Amino acid sequence: MRRHRAVLIALSTLLTASLTTLASPASAAEPHQVTGLTIRQADGFATLAWQPVDGATDYQIERTPVDNAGTPTGTATIVGIWRPNRQINQESPTFADAGFNPGDRFQWRVRARFDTTEQPYSDPVAGTTSAPWGNPDTPGERLRTQWETTHAAQYTSDTDEYAYTAAIDELSDRVRVVEIGRTVKNRPINMFVIGYPTPPATPEAVAATSPAAVNCNVHGNEPGDREACLIMARQLAFSTDPRVIDLLSHTTVLIVPTINGDGRAANTRGNSTGQDLNRDYSLIRQPETAAYVNMVRQYRPVAGYDGHEYGNSRAGDLPMLPPRHQNVAQPIFDESMDMIEGHMYTKGAEAGWWPCPYGCDGGGNVGLGEETILRNTLGLKNVVNSLLELRSSGGQTRPDEGNAANNRRRKTFSALWTFQQFLDYHRASLPDIKQARAEAITFQAANTGRLVFRGSRPITAHPAPHPGSSPP
């Protein structure tokens, strides 16, 4: 039976969330006008919240670039559509706007619609968005990826990744970069090992801290998660935020930014042999998958996330899925589902993102139980985990993402939010994760019960109108 329990986290949600919330008036000047609009700046995105309008079918979010005097410096653009199936909390609608260059200044307005009939806009609220994380005058913090320095016009190349990774390793005592293997074409597969005040010295010592692991780029043409991982590594390496210090004082974070360096360099899904590495984690026919599996064996993470991108433009911002292999122990499946539905759905409703099951809203027969897929391989090795899919196009709810840079920003910053939330969940729920793992190991070692050779665990529908009502 799946466990549903409240997750209480007294930690800051994001490293750079603003303490100041900008707001519009709370009373309507016209019938059906949106009121109470607030804007909260966060790490690469702004969370809009407002009072719901009775009878509204959906809401349109408008953003306009403005100067410090409030004078428009560009065109007003509809950048978002909020629909009831976006979140589980219908009484407090929110929208995470992320298609802008961090540090620029904008004005936002929101209006309700009754079917296609547009209602009056809210009063405008303006604010300057949070700049990229890290003081440009502070060593280490001033590091930037190629993706950041080009304002999302280019993804970070392999050579720039290696230089960035080496610089973090050199400048932060919290970080040790280890090479866990090589690709078919002999590119290094690096892993950040991050702890406070320093990371444990050996894989065995890391394993004793019940580490959390993020695999960022298995499919070379799905790089959004990779960029998020590189930014998060800088944040964890240099931030003085009490949340980060507390987190790293209690566990070790393992980040593999690019397991498929050959595929990333060629912008192909598979590696240089054409192999889809996410169908090889149990067969272990490729050096890349052998490197990751050996890392899991040595470092023994207790929880993990695996980053991807997804082509269904009707799905949520952040489709997620637990291990579905039928031989995954029940406690691991339950805890993974609790991480997704008990934490990510709830926190997503607060921040304005749209988590949902992989395959939600027209996804069809996806996310099955093959043991070769990493989330299933990890589940069989008693690791609480989830796949993360970033919707690869803006879709109907983000109409301004025909601009490629805006699309890349939304994908990357939504992944950054997810991975930070994963670390918060790990910190708050580690006793439950360890208990689920211990129960699963005991069950598996007993060699009792059924063995299933085909089929996937069902993902039951989350109550409508959340898109979990159409699970895979």
PDB file of N, CA and C in Angstrom, residues 40 47-49 82 86-90 92-96 343-355 417 466:
ATOM      1  N   ARG A  40       7.274  36.433  -6.778  1.00  0.00           N
ATOM      2  CA  ARG A  40       8.396  36.061  -5.927  1.00  0.00           C
ATOM      3  C   ARG A  40       9.545  35.595  -6.812  1.00  0.00           C
ATOM      4  N   THR A  47       7.855  33.190  -9.505  1.00  0.00           N
ATOM      5  CA  THR A  47       6.596  32.528  -9.170  1.00  0.00           C
ATOM      6  C   THR A  47       5.493  33.571  -9.056  1.00  0.00           C
ATOM      7  N   LEU A  48       4.479  33.461  -9.912  1.00  0.00           N
ATOM      8  CA  LEU A  48       3.309  34.318  -9.848  1.00  0.00           C
ATOM      9  C   LEU A  48       2.218  33.587  -9.072  1.00  0.00           C
ATOM     10  N   ALA A  49       1.537  34.312  -8.199  1.00  0.00           N
ATOM     11  CA  ALA A  49       0.400  33.764  -7.460  1.00  0.00           C
ATOM     12  C   ALA A  49      -0.697  34.819  -7.444  1.00  0.00           C
ATOM     13  N   TRP A  82      -2.277  29.149 -17.392  1.00  0.00           N
ATOM     14  CA  TRP A  82      -2.529  28.302 -16.221  1.00  0.00           C
ATOM     15  C   TRP A  82      -3.863  27.602 -16.413  1.00  0.00           C
ATOM     16  N   ARG A  86      -2.851  21.908 -13.808  1.00  0.00           N
ATOM     17  CA  ARG A  86      -1.439  22.207 -13.581  1.00  0.00           C
ATOM     18  C   ARG A  86      -0.991  21.851 -12.168  1.00  0.00           C
ATOM     19  N   GLN A  87      -1.881  21.809 -11.194  1.00  0.00           N
ATOM     20  CA  GLN A  87      -1.421  21.620  -9.827  1.00  0.00           C
ATOM     21  C   GLN A  87      -2.512  20.990  -8.980  1.00  0.00           C
ATOM     22  N   ILE A  88      -2.104  20.512  -7.795  1.00  0.00           N
ATOM     23  CA  ILE A  88      -3.055  19.821  -6.929  1.00  0.00           C
ATOM     24  C   ILE A  88      -3.812  20.783  -6.034  1.00  0.00           C
ATOM     25  N   ASN A  89      -3.314  22.010  -5.858  1.00  0.00           N
ATOM     26  CA  ASN A  89      -3.977  22.992  -4.996  1.00  0.00           C
ATOM     27  C   ASN A  89      -4.686  24.008  -5.868  1.00  0.00           C
ATOM     28  N   GLN A  90      -5.983  23.804  -6.092  1.00  0.00           N
ATOM     29  CA  GLN A  90      -6.744  24.675  -6.987  1.00  0.00           C
ATOM     30  C   GLN A  90      -7.093  26.019  -6.357  1.00  0.00           C
ATOM     31  N   SER A  92      -5.121  28.035  -4.747  1.00  0.00           N
ATOM     32  CA  SER A  92      -4.003  28.981  -4.764  1.00  0.00           C
ATOM     33  C   SER A  92      -3.220  28.820  -6.059  1.00  0.00           C
ATOM     34  N   PRO A  93      -3.744  29.325  -7.183  1.00  0.00           N
ATOM     35  CA  PRO A  93      -3.053  29.132  -8.458  1.00  0.00           C
ATOM     36  C   PRO A  93      -1.691  29.824  -8.483  1.00  0.00           C
ATOM     37  N   THR A  94      -0.719  29.149  -9.073  1.00  0.00           N
ATOM     38  CA  THR A  94       0.636  29.693  -9.203  1.00  0.00           C
ATOM     39  C   THR A  94       1.181  29.320 -10.577  1.00  0.00           C
ATOM     40  N   PHE A  95       2.142  30.111 -11.050  1.00  0.00           N
ATOM     41  CA  PHE A  95       2.779  29.825 -12.336  1.00  0.00           C
ATOM     42  C   PHE A  95       4.243  30.223 -12.245  1.00  0.00           C
ATOM     43  N   ALA A  96       5.131  29.314 -12.636  1.00  0.00           N
ATOM     44  CA  ALA A  96       6.567  29.579 -12.645  1.00  0.00           C
ATOM     45  C   ALA A  96       6.967  30.068 -14.036  1.00  0.00           C
ATOM     46  N   HIS A 343       5.796  14.940  -2.258  1.00  0.00           N
ATOM     47  CA  HIS A 343       6.678  16.100  -2.161  1.00  0.00           C
ATOM     48  C   HIS A 343       6.650  16.955  -3.424  1.00  0.00           C
ATOM     49  N   MET A 344       6.998  16.375  -4.585  1.00  0.00           N
ATOM     50  CA  MET A 344       7.137  17.176  -5.794  1.00  0.00           C
ATOM     51  C   MET A 344       5.822  17.800  -6.233  1.00  0.00           C
ATOM     52  N   TYR A 345       4.707  17.067  -6.139  1.00  0.00           N
ATOM     53  CA  TYR A 345       3.422  17.668  -6.503  1.00  0.00           C
ATOM     54  C   TYR A 345       3.095  18.842  -5.581  1.00  0.00           C
ATOM     55  N   THR A 346       3.326  18.659  -4.293  1.00  0.00           N
ATOM     56  CA  THR A 346       2.997  19.706  -3.326  1.00  0.00           C
ATOM     57  C   THR A 346       3.887  20.922  -3.497  1.00  0.00           C
ATOM     58  N   LYS A 347       5.189  20.699  -3.570  1.00  0.00           N
ATOM     59  CA  LYS A 347       6.118  21.819  -3.735  1.00  0.00           C
ATOM     60  C   LYS A 347       5.979  22.470  -5.104  1.00  0.00           C
ATOM     61  N   GLY A 348       5.636  21.675  -6.114  1.00  0.00           N
ATOM     62  CA  GLY A 348       5.389  22.253  -7.426  1.00  0.00           C
ATOM     63  C   GLY A 348       4.214  23.201  -7.423  1.00  0.00           C
ATOM     64  N   ALA A 349       3.156  22.851  -6.683  1.00  0.00           N
ATOM     65  CA  ALA A 349       2.006  23.736  -6.580  1.00  0.00           C
ATOM     66  C   ALA A 349       2.360  25.042  -5.875  1.00  0.00           C
ATOM     67  N   GLU A 350       3.332  25.023  -4.986  1.00  0.00           N
ATOM     68  CA  GLU A 350       3.760  26.248  -4.317  1.00  0.00           C
ATOM     69  C   GLU A 350       4.633  27.116  -5.217  1.00  0.00           C
ATOM     70  N   ALA A 351       5.503  26.475  -5.997  1.00  0.00           N
ATOM     71  CA  ALA A 351       6.469  27.218  -6.809  1.00  0.00           C
ATOM     72  C   ALA A 351       5.950  27.562  -8.196  1.00  0.00           C
ATOM     73  N   GLY A 352       4.895  26.871  -8.650  1.00  0.00           N
ATOM     74  CA  GLY A 352       4.313  27.183  -9.948  1.00  0.00           C
ATOM     75  C   GLY A 352       4.702  26.247 -11.067  1.00  0.00           C
ATOM     76  N   TRP A 353       5.425  25.137 -10.753  1.00  0.00           N
ATOM     77  CA  TRP A 353       5.756  24.141 -11.762  1.00  0.00           C
ATOM     78  C   TRP A 353       4.649  23.109 -11.878  1.00  0.00           C
ATOM     79  N   TRP A 354       4.720  22.310 -12.913  1.00  0.00           N
ATOM     80  CA  TRP A 354       3.676  21.320 -13.217  1.00  0.00           C
ATOM     81  C   TRP A 354       4.275  19.927 -13.252  1.00  0.00           C
ATOM     82  N   PRO A 355       4.534  19.296 -12.099  1.00  0.00           N
ATOM     83  CA  PRO A 355       4.930  17.890 -12.094  1.00  0.00           C
ATOM     84  C   PRO A 355       3.724  17.003 -12.391  1.00  0.00           C
ATOM     85  N   TRP A 417      15.363  23.430 -10.127  1.00  0.00           N
ATOM     86  CA  TRP A 417      14.381  23.403  -9.030  1.00  0.00           C
ATOM     87  C   TRP A 417      14.141  21.963  -8.574  1.00  0.00           C
ATOM     88  N   HIS A 466      -5.865  17.056 -11.426  1.00  0.00           N
ATOM     89  CA  HIS A 466      -4.431  16.941 -11.679  1.00  0.00           C
ATOM     90  C   HIS A 466      -4.205  15.947 -12.821  1.00  0.00           C
TER      91      HIS A 466
END
